[in-house]
Coordinates of C-alpha atoms and ligand atoms in Angstrom, one line a residue:
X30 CA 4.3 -3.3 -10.6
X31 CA 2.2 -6.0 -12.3
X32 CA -0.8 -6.0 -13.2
X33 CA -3.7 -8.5 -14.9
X34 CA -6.2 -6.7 -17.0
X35 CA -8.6 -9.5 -16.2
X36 CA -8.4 -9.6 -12.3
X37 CA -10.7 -8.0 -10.1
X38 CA -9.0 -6.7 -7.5
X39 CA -5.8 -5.2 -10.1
X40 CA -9.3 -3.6 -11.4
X41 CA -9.7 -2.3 -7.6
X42 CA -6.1 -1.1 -7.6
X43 CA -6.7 0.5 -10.7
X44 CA -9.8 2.3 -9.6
X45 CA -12.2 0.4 -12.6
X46 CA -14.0 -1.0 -9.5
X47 CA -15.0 0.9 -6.7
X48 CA -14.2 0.0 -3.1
X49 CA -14.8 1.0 0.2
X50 CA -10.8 1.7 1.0
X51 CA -9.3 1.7 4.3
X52 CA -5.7 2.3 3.5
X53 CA -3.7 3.0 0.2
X54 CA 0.2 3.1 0.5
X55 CA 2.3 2.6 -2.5
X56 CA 2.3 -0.7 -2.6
X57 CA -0.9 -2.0 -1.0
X58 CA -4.5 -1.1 -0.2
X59 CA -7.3 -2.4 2.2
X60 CA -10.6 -1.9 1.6
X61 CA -13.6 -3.7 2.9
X62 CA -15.1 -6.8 1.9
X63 CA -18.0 -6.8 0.0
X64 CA -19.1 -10.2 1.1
X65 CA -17.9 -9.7 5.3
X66 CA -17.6 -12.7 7.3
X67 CA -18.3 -10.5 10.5
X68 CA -19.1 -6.7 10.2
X69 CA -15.6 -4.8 9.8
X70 CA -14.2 -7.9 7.6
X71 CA -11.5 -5.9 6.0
X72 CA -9.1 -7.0 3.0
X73 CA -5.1 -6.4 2.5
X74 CA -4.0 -6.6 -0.9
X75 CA -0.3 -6.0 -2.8
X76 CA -0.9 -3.6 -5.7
X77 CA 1.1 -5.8 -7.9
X78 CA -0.8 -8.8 -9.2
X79 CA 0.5 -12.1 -8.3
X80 CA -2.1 -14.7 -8.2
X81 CA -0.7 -16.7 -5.4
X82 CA 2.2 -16.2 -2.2
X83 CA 4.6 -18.0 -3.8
X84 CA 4.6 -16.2 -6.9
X85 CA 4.9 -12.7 -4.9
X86 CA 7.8 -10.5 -4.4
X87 CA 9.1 -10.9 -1.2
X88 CA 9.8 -7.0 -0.9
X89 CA 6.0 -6.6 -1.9
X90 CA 4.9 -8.9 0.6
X91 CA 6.9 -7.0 3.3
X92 CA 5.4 -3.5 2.1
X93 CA 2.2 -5.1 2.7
X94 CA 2.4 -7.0 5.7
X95 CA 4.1 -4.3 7.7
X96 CA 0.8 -2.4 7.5
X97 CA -1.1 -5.9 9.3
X98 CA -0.4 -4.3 13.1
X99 CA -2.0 -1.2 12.6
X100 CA -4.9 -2.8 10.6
X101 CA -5.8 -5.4 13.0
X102 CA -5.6 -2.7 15.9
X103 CA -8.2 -0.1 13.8
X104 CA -10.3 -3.6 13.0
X105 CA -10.5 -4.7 16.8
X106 CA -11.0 -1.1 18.2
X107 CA -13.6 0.4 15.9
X108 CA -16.0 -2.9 15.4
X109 CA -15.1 -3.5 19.8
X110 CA -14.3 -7.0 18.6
X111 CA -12.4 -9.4 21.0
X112 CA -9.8 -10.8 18.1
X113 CA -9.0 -10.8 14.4
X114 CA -8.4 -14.0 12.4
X115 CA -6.1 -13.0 9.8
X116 CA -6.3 -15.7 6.7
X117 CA -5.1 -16.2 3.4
X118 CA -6.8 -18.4 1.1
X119 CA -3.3 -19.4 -1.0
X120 CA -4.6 -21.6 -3.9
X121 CA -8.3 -22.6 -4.9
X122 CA -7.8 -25.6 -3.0
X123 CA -7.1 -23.7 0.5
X124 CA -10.5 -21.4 -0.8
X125 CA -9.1 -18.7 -2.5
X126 CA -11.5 -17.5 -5.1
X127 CA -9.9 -14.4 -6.3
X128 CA -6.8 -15.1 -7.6
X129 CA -4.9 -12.2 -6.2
X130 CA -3.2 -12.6 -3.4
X131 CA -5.1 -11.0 -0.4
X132 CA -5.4 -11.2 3.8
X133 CA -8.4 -10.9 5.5
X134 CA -9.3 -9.6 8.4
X135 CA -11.9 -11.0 10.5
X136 CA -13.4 -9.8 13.1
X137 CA -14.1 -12.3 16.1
X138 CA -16.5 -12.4 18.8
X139 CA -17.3 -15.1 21.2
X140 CA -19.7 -17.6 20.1
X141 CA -20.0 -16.1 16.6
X142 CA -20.7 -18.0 13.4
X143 CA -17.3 -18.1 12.1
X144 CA -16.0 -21.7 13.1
X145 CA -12.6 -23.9 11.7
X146 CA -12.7 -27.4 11.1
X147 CA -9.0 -28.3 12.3
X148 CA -8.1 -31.4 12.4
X149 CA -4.5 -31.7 14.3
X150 CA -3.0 -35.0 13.7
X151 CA 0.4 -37.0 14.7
X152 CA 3.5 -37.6 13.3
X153 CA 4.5 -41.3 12.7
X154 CA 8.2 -41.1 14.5
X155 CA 10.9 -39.6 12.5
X156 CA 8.2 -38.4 9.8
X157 CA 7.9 -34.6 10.9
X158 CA 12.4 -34.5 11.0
X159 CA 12.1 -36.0 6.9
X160 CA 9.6 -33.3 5.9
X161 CA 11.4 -30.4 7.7
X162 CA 14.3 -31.6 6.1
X163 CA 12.6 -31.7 2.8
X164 CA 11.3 -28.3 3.3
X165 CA 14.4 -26.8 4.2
X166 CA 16.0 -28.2 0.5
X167 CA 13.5 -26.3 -1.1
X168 CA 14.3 -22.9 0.4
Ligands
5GP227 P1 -11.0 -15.7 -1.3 O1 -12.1 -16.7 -1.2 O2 -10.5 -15.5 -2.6 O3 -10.0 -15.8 -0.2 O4 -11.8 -14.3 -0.9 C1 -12.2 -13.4 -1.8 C2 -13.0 -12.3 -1.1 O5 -13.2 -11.2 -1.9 C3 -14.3 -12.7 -0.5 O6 -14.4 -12.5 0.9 C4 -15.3 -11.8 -1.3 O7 -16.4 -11.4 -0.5 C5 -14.4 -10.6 -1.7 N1 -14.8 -9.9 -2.9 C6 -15.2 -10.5 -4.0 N2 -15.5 -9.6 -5.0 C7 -15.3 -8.4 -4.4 C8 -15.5 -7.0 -4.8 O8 -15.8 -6.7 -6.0 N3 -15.2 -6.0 -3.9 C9 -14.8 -6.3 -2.6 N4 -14.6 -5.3 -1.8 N5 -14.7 -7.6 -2.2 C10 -14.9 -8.6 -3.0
ZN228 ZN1 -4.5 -8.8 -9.8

């Protein structure tokens, strides 16, 4: 297990910082934002500390995300909300300000405040082919 004397949410793991927690297994913990988004805005964390998903274990990530399922289902039922956005914020550039990787859970309600600016675009012909070919070297 890694961990990063300096980040706050290995501080969390480590019990330094307090937290509301929803879940502790092994390898991850949930635990309720501090700043929610919604009320019931919950967030999934590794224990290990890897800043961002490509520098996590995949066997970490798959001890974590198995736990997603029952999470969202305790999320929608006990806040009544009507569906969950489940985000990850993987770099500062995507929004991620703790660098620790970590899902939320957001609650969603019709009409609510929470709104995505997503702009779907086109491919120029043969363009989307190149990249997935691209992509798949890199696996
Ligand atoms: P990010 O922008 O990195 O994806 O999201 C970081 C999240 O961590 C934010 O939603 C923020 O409210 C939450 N957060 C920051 N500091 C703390 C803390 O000390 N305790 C808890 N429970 N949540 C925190
Ligand atoms: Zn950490």
């Amino acid at each position: 297990m890694k961990t990063d004397s300096d980040c706050l949410f290995c501080k969390i793991v480590a019990g330094e910082i307090p937290c509301c927690t929803i879940l502790e297994t092994d390898d991850a913990l949930a635990f309720m934002d501090i700043g929610p988004i919604a009320r019931g805005h919950v967030l999934l964390i590794p224990k290990t500390h890897a800043e961002t998903l490509d520098a996590l274990d995949s066997s970490a990530m798959a001890a974590t995300a198995r736990l997603l399922p029952s999470l969202v289902s305790a999320v929608q039922t006990a806040t009544g909300c009507q569906g969950v956005n489940v985000l990850q914020n993987n770099g500062t550039v995507a929004g991620q300000i703790v660098p620790h990787v970590h899902f939320h859970l957001i609650p969603r309600v019709e009409g609510d405040a929470f709104t995505f600016n997503w702009p779907a675009g086109t491919y120029d012909e043969g363009e989307m082919e190149s990249l997935a070919i691209k992509i798949r070297s890199r696996l």
